[in-house]
Coordinates of C-alpha atoms in Angstrom, one line a residue:
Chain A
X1 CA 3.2 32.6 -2.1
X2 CA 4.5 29.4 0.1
X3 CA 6.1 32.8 2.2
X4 CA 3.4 34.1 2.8
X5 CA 1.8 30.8 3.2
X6 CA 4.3 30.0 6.2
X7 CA 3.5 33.9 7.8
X8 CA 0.4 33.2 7.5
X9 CA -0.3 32.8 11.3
X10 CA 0.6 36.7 11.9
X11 CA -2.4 37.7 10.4
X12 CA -5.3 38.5 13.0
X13 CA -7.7 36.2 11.2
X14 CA -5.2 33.5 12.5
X15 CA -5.0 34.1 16.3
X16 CA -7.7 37.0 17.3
X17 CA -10.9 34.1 18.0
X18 CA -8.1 32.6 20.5
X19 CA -7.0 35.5 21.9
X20 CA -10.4 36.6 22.5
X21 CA -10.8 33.5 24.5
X22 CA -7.9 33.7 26.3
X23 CA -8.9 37.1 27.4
X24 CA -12.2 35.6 28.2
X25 CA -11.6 33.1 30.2
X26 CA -8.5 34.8 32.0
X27 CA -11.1 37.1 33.2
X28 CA -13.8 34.6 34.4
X29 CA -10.6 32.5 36.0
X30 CA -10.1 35.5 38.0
X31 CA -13.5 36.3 38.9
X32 CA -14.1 33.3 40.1
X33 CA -10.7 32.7 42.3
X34 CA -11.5 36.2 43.6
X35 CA -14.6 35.1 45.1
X36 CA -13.9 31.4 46.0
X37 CA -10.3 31.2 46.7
X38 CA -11.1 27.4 47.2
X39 CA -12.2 26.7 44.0
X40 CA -9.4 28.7 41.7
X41 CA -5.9 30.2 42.8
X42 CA -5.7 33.7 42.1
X43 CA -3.6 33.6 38.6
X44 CA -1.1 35.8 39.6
X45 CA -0.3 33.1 42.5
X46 CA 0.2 30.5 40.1
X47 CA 2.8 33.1 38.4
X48 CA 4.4 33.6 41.6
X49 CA 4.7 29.9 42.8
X50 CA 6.3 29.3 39.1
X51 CA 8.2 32.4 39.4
X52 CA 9.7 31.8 43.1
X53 CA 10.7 28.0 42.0
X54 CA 11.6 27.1 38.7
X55 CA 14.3 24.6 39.0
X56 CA 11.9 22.7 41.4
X57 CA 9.2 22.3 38.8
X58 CA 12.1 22.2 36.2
X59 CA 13.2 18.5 38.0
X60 CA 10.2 17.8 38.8
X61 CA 9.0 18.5 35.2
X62 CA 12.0 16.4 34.0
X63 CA 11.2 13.2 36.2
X64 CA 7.8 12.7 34.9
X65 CA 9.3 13.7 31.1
X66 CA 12.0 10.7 31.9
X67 CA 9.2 8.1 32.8
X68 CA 7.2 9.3 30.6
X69 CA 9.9 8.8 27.8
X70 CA 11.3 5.8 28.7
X71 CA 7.9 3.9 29.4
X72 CA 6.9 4.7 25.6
X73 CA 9.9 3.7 24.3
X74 CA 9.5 0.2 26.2
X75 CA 5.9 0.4 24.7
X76 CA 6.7 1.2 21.6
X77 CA 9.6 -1.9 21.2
X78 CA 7.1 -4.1 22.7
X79 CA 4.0 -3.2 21.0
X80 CA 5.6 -3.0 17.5
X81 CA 7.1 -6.2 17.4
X82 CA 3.8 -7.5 18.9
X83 CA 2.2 -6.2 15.7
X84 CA 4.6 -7.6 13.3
X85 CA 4.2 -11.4 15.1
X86 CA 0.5 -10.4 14.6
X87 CA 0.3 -9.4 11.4
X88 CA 2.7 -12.1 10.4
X89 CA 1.0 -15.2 11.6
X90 CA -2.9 -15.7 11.7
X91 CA -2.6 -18.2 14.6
X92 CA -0.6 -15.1 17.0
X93 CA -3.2 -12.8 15.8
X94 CA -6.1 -15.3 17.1
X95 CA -4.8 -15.6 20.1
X96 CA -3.4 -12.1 21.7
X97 CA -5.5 -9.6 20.1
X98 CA -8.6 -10.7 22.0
X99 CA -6.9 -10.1 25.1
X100 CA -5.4 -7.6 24.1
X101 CA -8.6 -5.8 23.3
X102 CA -9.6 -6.4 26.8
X103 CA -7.2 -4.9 28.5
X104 CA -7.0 -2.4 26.3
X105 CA -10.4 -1.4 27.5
X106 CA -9.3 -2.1 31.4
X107 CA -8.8 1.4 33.2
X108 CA -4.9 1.3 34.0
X109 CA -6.1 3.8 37.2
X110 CA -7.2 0.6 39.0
X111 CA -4.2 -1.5 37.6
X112 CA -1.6 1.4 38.6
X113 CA -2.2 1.1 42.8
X114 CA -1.8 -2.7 41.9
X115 CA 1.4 -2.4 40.2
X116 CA 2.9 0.1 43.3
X117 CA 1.9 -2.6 46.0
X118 CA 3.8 -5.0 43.5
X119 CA 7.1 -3.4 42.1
X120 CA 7.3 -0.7 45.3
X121 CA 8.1 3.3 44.7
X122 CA 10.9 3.0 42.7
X123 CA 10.7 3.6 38.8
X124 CA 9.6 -0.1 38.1
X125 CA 5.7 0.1 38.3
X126 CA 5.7 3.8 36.7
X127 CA 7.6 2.7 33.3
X128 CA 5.3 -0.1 33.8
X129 CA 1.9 1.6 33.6
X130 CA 3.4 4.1 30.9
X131 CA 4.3 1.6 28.5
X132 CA 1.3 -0.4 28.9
X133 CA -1.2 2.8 28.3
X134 CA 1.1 3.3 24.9
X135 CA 1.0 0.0 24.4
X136 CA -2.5 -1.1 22.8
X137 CA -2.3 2.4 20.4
X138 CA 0.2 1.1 19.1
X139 CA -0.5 -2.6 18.5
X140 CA -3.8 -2.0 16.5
X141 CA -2.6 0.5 14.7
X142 CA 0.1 -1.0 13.7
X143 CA -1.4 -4.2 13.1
X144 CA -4.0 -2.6 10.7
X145 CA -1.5 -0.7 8.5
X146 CA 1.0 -4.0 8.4
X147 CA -2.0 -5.3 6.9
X148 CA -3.4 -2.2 4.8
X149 CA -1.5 -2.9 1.5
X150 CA -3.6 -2.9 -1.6
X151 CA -4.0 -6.1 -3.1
X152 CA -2.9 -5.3 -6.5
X153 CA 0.8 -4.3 -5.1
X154 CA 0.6 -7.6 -2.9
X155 CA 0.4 -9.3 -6.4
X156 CA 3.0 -7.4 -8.3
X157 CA 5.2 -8.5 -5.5
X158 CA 4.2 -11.7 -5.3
X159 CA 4.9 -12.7 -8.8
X160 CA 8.4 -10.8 -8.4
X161 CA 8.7 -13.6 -5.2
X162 CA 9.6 -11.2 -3.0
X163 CA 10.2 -13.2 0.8
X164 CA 7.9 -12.2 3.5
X165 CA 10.9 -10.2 5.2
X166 CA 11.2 -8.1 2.1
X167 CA 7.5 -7.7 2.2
X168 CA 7.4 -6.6 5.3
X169 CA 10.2 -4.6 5.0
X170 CA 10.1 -3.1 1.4
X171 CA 6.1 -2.7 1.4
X172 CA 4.2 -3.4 4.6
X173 CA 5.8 -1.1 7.4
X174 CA 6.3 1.8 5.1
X175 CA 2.8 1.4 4.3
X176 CA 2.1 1.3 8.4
X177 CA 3.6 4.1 9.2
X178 CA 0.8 6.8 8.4
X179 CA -1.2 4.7 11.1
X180 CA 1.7 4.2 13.6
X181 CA 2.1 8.6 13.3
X182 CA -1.8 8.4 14.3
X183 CA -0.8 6.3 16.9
X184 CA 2.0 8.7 18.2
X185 CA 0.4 11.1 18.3
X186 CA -2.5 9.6 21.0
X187 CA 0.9 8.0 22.4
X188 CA 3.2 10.4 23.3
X189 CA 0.8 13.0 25.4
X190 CA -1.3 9.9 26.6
X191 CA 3.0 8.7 28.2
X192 CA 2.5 11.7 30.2
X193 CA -0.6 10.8 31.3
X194 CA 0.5 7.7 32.1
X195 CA 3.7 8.8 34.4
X196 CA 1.5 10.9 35.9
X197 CA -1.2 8.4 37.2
X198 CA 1.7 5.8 38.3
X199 CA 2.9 8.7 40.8
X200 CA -0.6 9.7 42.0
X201 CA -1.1 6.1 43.0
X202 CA 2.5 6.2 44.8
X203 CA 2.3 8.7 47.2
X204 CA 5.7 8.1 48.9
X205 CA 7.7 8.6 46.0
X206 CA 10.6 11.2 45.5
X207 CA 9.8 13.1 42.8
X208 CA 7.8 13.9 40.0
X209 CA 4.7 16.3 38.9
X210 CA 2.5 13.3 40.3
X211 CA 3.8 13.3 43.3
X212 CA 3.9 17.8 43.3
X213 CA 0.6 17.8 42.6
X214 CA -0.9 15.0 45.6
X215 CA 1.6 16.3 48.1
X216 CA 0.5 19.9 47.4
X217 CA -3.3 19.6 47.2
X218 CA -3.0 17.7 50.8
X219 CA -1.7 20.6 52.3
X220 CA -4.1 23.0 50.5
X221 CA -1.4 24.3 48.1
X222 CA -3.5 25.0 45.4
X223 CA -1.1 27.6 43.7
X224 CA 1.4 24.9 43.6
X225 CA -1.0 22.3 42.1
X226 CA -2.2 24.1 39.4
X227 CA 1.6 25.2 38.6
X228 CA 2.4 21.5 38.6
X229 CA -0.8 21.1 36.0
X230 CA 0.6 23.9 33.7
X231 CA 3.6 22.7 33.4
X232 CA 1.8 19.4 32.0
X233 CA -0.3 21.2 29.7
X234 CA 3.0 22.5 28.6
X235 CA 4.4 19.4 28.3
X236 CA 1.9 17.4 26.7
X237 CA 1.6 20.2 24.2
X238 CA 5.4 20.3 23.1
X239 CA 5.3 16.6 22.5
X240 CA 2.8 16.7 20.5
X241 CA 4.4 19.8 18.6
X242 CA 7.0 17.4 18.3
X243 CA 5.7 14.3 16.9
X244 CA 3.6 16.3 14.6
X245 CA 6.7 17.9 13.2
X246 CA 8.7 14.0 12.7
X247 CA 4.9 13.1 11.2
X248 CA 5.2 15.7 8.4
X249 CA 8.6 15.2 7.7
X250 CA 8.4 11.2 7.4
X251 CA 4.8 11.2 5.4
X252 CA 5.7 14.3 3.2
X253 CA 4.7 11.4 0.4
X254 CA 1.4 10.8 1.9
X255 CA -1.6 11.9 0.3
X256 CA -3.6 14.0 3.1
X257 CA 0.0 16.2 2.6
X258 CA 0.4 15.8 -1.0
X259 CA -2.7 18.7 -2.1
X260 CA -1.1 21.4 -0.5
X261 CA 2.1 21.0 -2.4
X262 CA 1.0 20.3 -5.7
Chain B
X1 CA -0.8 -20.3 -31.5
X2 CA -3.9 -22.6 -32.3
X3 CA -7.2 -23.5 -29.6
X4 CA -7.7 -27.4 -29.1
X5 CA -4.1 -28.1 -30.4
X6 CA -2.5 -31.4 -30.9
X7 CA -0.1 -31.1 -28.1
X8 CA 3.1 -29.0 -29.2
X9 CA 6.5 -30.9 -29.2
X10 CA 8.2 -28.8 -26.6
X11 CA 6.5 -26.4 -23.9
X12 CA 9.9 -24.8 -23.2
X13 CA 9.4 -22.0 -26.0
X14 CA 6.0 -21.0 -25.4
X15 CA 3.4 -20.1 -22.5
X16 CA 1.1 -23.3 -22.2
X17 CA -2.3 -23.9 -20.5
X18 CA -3.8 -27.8 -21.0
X19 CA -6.9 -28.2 -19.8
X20 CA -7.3 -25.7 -17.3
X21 CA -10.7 -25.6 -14.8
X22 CA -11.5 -22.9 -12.6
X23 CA -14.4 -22.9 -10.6
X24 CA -15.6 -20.2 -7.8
X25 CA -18.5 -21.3 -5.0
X26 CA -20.0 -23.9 -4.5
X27 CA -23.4 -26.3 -5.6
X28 CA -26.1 -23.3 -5.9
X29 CA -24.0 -19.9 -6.7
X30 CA -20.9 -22.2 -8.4
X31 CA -19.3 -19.8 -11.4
X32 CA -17.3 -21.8 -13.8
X33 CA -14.8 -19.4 -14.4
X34 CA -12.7 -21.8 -17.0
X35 CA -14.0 -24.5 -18.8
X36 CA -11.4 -26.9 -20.0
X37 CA -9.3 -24.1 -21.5
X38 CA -6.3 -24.6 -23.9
X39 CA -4.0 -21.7 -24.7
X40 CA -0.6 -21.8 -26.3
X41 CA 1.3 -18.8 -26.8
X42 CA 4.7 -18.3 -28.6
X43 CA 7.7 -16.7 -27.2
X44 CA 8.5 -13.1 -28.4
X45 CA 4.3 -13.4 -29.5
X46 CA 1.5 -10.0 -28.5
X47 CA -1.4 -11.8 -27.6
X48 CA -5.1 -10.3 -26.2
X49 CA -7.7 -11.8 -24.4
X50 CA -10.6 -10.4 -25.2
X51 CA -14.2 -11.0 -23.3
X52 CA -17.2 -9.6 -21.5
X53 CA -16.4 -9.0 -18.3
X54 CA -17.0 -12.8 -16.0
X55 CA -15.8 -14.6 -18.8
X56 CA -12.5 -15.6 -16.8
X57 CA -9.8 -13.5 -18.7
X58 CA -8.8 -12.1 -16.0
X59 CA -8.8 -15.8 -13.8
X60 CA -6.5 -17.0 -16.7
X61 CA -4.1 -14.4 -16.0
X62 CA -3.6 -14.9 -12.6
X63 CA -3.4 -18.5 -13.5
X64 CA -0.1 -18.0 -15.9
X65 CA 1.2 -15.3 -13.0
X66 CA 0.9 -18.0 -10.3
X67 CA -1.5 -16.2 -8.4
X68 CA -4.3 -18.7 -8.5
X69 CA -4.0 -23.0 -8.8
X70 CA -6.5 -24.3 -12.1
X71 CA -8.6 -26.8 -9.8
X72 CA -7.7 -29.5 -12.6
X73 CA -5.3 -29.0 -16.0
X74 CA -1.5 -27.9 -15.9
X75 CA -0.3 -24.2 -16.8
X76 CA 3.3 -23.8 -17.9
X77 CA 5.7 -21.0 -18.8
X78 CA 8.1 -21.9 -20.7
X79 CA 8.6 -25.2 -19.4
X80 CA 8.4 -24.7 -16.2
X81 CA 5.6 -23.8 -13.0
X82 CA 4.4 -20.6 -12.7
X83 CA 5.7 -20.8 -9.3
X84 CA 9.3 -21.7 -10.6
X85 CA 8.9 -19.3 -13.1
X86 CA 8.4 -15.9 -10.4
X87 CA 11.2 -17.1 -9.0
X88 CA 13.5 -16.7 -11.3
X89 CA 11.7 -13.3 -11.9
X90 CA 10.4 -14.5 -15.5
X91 CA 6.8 -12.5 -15.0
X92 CA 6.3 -9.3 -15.2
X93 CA 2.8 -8.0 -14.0
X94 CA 1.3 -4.8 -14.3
X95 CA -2.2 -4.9 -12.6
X96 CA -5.3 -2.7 -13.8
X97 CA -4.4 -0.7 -10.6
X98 CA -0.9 1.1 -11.0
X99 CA 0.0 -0.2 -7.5
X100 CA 3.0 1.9 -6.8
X101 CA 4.7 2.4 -3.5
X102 CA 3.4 6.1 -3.0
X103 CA 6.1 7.1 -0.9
X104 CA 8.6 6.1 -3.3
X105 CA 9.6 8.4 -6.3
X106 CA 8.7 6.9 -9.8
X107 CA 12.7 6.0 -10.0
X108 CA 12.2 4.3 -6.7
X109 CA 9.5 2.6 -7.9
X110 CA 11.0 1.1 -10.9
X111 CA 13.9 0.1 -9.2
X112 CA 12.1 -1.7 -6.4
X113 CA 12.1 -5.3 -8.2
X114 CA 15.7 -5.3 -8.8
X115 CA 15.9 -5.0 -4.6
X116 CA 13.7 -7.8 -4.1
X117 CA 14.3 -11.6 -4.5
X118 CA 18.0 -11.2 -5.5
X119 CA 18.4 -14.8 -6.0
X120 CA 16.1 -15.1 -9.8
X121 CA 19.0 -14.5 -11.7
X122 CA 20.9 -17.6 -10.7
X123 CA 18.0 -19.7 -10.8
X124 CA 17.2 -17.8 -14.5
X125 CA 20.3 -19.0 -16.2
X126 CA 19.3 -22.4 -15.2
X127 CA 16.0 -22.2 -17.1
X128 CA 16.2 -24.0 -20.3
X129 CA 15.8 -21.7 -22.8
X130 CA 15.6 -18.6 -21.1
X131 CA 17.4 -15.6 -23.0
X132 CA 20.1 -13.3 -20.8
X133 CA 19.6 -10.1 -20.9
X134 CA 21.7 -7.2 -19.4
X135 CA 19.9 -5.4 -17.0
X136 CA 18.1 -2.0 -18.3
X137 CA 18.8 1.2 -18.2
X138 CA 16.1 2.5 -16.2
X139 CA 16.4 6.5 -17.2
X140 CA 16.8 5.2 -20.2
X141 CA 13.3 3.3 -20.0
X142 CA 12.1 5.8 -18.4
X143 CA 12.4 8.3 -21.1
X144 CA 11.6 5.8 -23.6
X145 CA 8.0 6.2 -21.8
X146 CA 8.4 9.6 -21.3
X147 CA 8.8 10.2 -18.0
X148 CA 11.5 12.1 -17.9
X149 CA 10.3 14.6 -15.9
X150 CA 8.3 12.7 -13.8
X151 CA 12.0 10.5 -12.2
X152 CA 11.7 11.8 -8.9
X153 CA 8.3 12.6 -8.5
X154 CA 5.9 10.9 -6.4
X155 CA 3.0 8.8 -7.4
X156 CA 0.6 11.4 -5.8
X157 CA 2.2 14.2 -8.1
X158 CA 1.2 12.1 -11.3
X159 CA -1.3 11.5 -13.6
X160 CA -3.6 8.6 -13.8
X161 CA -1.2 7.8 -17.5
X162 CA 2.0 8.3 -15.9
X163 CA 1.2 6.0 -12.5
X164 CA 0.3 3.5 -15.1
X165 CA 3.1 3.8 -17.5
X166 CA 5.5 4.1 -14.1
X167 CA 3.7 0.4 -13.6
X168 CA 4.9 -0.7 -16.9
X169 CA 8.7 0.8 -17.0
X170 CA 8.6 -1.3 -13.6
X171 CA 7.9 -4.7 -15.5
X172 CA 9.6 -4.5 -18.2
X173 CA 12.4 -3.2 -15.7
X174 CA 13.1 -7.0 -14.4
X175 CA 13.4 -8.3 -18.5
X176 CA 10.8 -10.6 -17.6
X177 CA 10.3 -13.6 -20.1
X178 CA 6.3 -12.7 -20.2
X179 CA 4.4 -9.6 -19.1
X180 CA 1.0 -10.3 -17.9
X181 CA -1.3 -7.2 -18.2
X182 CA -4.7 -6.9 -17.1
X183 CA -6.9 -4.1 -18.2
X184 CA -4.2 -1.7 -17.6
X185 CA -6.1 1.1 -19.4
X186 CA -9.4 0.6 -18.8
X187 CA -9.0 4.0 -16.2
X188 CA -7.6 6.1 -18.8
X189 CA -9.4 8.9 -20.7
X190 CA -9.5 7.8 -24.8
X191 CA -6.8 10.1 -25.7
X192 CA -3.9 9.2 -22.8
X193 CA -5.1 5.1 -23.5
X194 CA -3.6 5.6 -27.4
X195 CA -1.1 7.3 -27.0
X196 CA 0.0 4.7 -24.4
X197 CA -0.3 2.4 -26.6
X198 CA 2.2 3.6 -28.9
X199 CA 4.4 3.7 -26.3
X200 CA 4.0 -0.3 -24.9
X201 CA 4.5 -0.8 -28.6
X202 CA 7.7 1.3 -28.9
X203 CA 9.4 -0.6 -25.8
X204 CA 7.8 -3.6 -27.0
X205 CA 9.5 -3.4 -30.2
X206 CA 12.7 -3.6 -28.6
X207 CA 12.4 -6.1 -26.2
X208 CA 10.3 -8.5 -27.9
X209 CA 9.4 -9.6 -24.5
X210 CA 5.8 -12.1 -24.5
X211 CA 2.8 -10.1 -23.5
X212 CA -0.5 -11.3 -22.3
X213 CA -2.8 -8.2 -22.8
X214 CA -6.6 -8.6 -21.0
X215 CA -8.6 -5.7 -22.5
X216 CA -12.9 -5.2 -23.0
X217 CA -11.5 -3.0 -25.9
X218 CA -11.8 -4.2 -28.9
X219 CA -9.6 -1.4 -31.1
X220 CA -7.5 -1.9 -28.6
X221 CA -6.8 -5.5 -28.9
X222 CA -6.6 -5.4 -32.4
X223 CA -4.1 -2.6 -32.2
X224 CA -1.6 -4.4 -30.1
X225 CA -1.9 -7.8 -30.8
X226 CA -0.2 -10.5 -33.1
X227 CA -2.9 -12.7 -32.2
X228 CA -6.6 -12.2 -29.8
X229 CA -8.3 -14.6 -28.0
X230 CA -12.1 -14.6 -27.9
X231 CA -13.4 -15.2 -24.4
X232 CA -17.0 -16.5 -23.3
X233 CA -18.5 -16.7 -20.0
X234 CA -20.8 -19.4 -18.3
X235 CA -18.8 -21.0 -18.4
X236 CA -15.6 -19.2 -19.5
X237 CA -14.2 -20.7 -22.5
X238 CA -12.0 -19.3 -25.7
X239 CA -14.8 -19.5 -28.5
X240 CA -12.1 -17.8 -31.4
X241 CA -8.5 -16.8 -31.7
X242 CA -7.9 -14.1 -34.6
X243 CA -4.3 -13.2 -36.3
X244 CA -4.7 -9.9 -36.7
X245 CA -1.6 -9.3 -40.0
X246 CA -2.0 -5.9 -39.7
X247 CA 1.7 -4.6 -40.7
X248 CA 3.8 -3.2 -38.2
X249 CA 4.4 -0.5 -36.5
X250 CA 1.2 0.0 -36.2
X251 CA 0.5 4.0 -36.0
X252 CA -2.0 6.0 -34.7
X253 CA -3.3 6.7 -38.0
X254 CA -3.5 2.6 -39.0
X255 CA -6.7 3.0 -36.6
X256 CA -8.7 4.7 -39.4
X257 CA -7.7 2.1 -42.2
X258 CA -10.4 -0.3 -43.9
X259 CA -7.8 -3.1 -42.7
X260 CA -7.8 -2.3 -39.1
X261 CA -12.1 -1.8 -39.1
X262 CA -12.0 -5.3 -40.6
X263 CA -10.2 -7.3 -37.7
X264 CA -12.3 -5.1 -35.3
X265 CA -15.3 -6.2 -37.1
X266 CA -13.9 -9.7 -37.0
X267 CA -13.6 -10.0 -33.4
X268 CA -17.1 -8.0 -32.5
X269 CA -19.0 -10.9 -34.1
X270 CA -16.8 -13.7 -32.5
X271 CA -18.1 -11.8 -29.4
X272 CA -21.9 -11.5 -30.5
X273 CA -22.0 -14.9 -31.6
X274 CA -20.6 -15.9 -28.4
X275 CA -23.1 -14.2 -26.6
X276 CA -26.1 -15.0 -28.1
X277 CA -25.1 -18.8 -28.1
X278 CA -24.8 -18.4 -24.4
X279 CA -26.7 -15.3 -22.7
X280 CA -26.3 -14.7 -19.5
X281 CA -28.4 -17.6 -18.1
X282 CA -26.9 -18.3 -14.7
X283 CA -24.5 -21.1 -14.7
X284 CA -24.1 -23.8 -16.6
X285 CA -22.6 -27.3 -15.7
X286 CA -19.2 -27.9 -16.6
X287 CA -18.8 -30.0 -20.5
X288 CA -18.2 -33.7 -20.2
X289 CA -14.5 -34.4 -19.5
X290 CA -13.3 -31.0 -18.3
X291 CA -13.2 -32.6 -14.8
X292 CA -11.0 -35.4 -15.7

């Protein structure tokens, strides 16, 4: 049974309705490049500009990854001990989460030109404006699921006199992490997103899919740019593949897994 | 165990509560949930609190587990705060919810108060008449409530019965002086409740630990208890307290007996009389000296 459970995407019910419309829109891609070369590359150019190049959209591919990777780990450090202060003491929680609302709801495309004017071409403003779009996922998720614990185990607890580290430590972050995986799992394709913008808005910089893509489509390289873009789809796609996988290996005890096992 | 006692000699071997107020709200929507209550419970005793639901049974828990402050009165276990007394890990709650950690196994979750506040059993010994205890077994607990099976299963794998007798191995697990238990049952099908209750009794048998049982069950009450306290709302007062002499162990066939129907019968008109003394009229203004 769980066998054929796990097989269970090789059966045509499974992947015909998206190969159909894979098909589909292949063929309506190609129309359309065929008639308005401006508006789509042919496909088979985008194959060719992949195929001719791969170790320069391999580094290229790797230097947004890196930013990417790095400015969500900053995020993540800071946004989690941010939520535990938060959670922790009512006065902290008064005072940042209002602003931190509000610049949650700030677009970070207008604060990422900013940033490059400040901090230059080098990596600084682009781990900068990747950690900061991670950040605020993070922080109120977080902050709600520190605070999420049923108030009957907050009293068995209590009279055992548990400390608030053991608290937090015993009973509130394990009972955050389902909402820090929903988190992750905005976070780590929104990082790439992030890198991305920081190098759109620094057009001198070295490398990167960013910069690929805005050097490319200024010379009218649209095979090239729309190479770049796959490779980002690609990307985005495998980390979330990834963080889904951690997800349902760390919350095998949650209840939105336990049905299908018992 | 007695209501408007003459003060006992010495609090230190037994669970007292002098005078205790408790009032919700204020001026228009105020709720009295305890009026000037006294309640004195022996060590090693099974007592129930028994009352329509408002009638501050559960308030007086919370008031012994040091969950809640009486607004006037003093509440002591064993001679000491109920503050003092979770810190030395002397209470033992298991709430009407099982509150388990679901993503710990049911022998995670029994073990969990043992890694928690490791400092109670030094400040234990120092508590005047507290009795040492080695540490449980916890398999052995386990299979005492017949669970087995269910050791490394996770609270999502198990029934409504076995999350809630998984809550009880876990309080009894610490060898607390008093368990405090409020409505553990009252989301269990007829069937699972009794045959839980055989099984408290069994591990109550042995450790002869205090209990503090809130239940709207009246077979219930009488089934477990050495003694039950008749509760009252508006404002929330102990109207009765019944010995119930039934012999023990106290079987599953004892609830069919003449002797058993006569406590139950007892305690259902403590509770009508109660009620039609007092219907539910709103609220009433605290009796003269409660205050004080």
């Amino acid at each position: 049974m769980s066998v054929l459970k796990r097989l269970g995407f090789l059966r045509p019910a499974y992947w015909l309705p998206l190969a159909v419309l894979l098909v589909g829109l292949g063929i309506l891609w190609s129309v359309t490049a065929k008639d308005s070369p401006y508006l789509l590359p042919p496909l088979a150019a985008v194959g060719e500009a992949l195929a001719a190049n791969p170790g320069f959209y391999l580094a290229n591919a790797w230097a947004t990854l890196a930013v990417a990777l790095v400015g969500l780990a900053i995020g993540f450090v800071a946004s989690f001990i941010l939520a535990v202060l938060v959670s922790e003491l009512p006065l902290a929680r008064r005072a940042i989460m209002p602003i931190a609302v509000v610049l949650s709801v700030t677009p970070l495309v207008a604060i990422a030109p900013a940033l490059v004017v400040a901090f230059g071409f080098g990596p600084e403003p682009k781990l900068i404006v990747t950690a900061l779009i991670c950040f605020f996922p993070i922080l109120i998720n977080v902050a709600t699921g520190l605070r999420s614990v049923s108030p009957a185990v907050l009293q068995v607890f209590t009279t055992l006199h548990a400390s608030r580290l053991e608290m937090l430590w015993h009973v509130r972050m394990p009972s955050a992490l389902p909402y820090l995986f929903t988190a992750l799992r905005v976070v780590f394709p929104l990082s790439i997103i992030g890198a991305v913008v920081a190098e759109l808005s620094a057009p001198g910089a070295a490398d990167g899919l960013g910069t690929v893509i805005s050097v490319a489509s200024s010379n009218n390289r649209l095979a090239v740019v729309y190479a770049a873009i796959f490779c980002l789809a690609i990307m985005g796609s495998v980390l979330l593949l990834i963080i889904t996988a951690i997800e349902d290996r760390v919350l095998h005890w949650h209840e939105s897994r336990q049905g299908a096992t018992s | 165990m007695t209501l408007t006692s003459p003060a006992p000699t010495s609090t230190a071997d037994s669970i007292s509560i002098r005078g205790a107020v408790k009032i919700y709200g204020s001026a228009p929507s105020r709720h009295v949930a305890l009026a000037n209550v006294d309640v004195d419970i022996k060590r090693g005793q099974f007592v129930s609190i028994i009352g329509p639901s408002g009638c501050g049974k559960s308030t007086l828990l919370r008031l012994i587990a040091g969950l809640e402050e009486a607004d006037a009165g003093t509440a002591e276990v064993f001679g000491v705060p109920p503050e003092r007394a979770c810190a030395a890990k002397m209470i033992g709650l298991v709430p009407q919810a099982p509150a388990l950690l679901p993503w710990k196994d049911v022998l995670g979750n029994v073990s969990m108060p043992a890694k928690v506040n490791r400092r109670a059993d030094k400040l234990r010994r120092r508590i005047h008449g507290h009795l040492e205890r080695p540490a449980p077994d916890m398999l052995d607990l386990l299979s005492k409530a017949g669970l087995t099976d269910a050791v490394h299963k996770l609270p999502a794998q198990l029934s409504g019965g076995m999350q809630q007798r998984t809550a009880i191995v876990r309080a009894f697990g610490v060898q607390p002086d008093v368990l405090l238990m409020d409505e553990p049952f009252s989301a269990l099908d007829e069937f699972t409740r009794e045959s839980i209750q055989e099984q408290l009794l069994d591990i109550w048998d042995e450790n002869k630990t205090t209990v503090v049982f809130v239940t709207h069950s009246v077979s219930e009450a009488v089934r477990l208890s050495d003694t039950v306290l008749v509760m009252s709302a508006r404002p929330g007062r102990i109207t009765a307290s019944v010995d119930i002499t039934l012999p023990r162990p106290r079987s599953q066939a004892m609830l069919k007996t003449a002797e058993f129907h006569h406590f139950e019968d007892v305690i259902r008109d403590h509770l009508q009389t109660a009620w039609q003394e007092n219907p539910m009229t709103g609220s009433t203004p605290i009796p003269a000296g409660a205050a004080s």
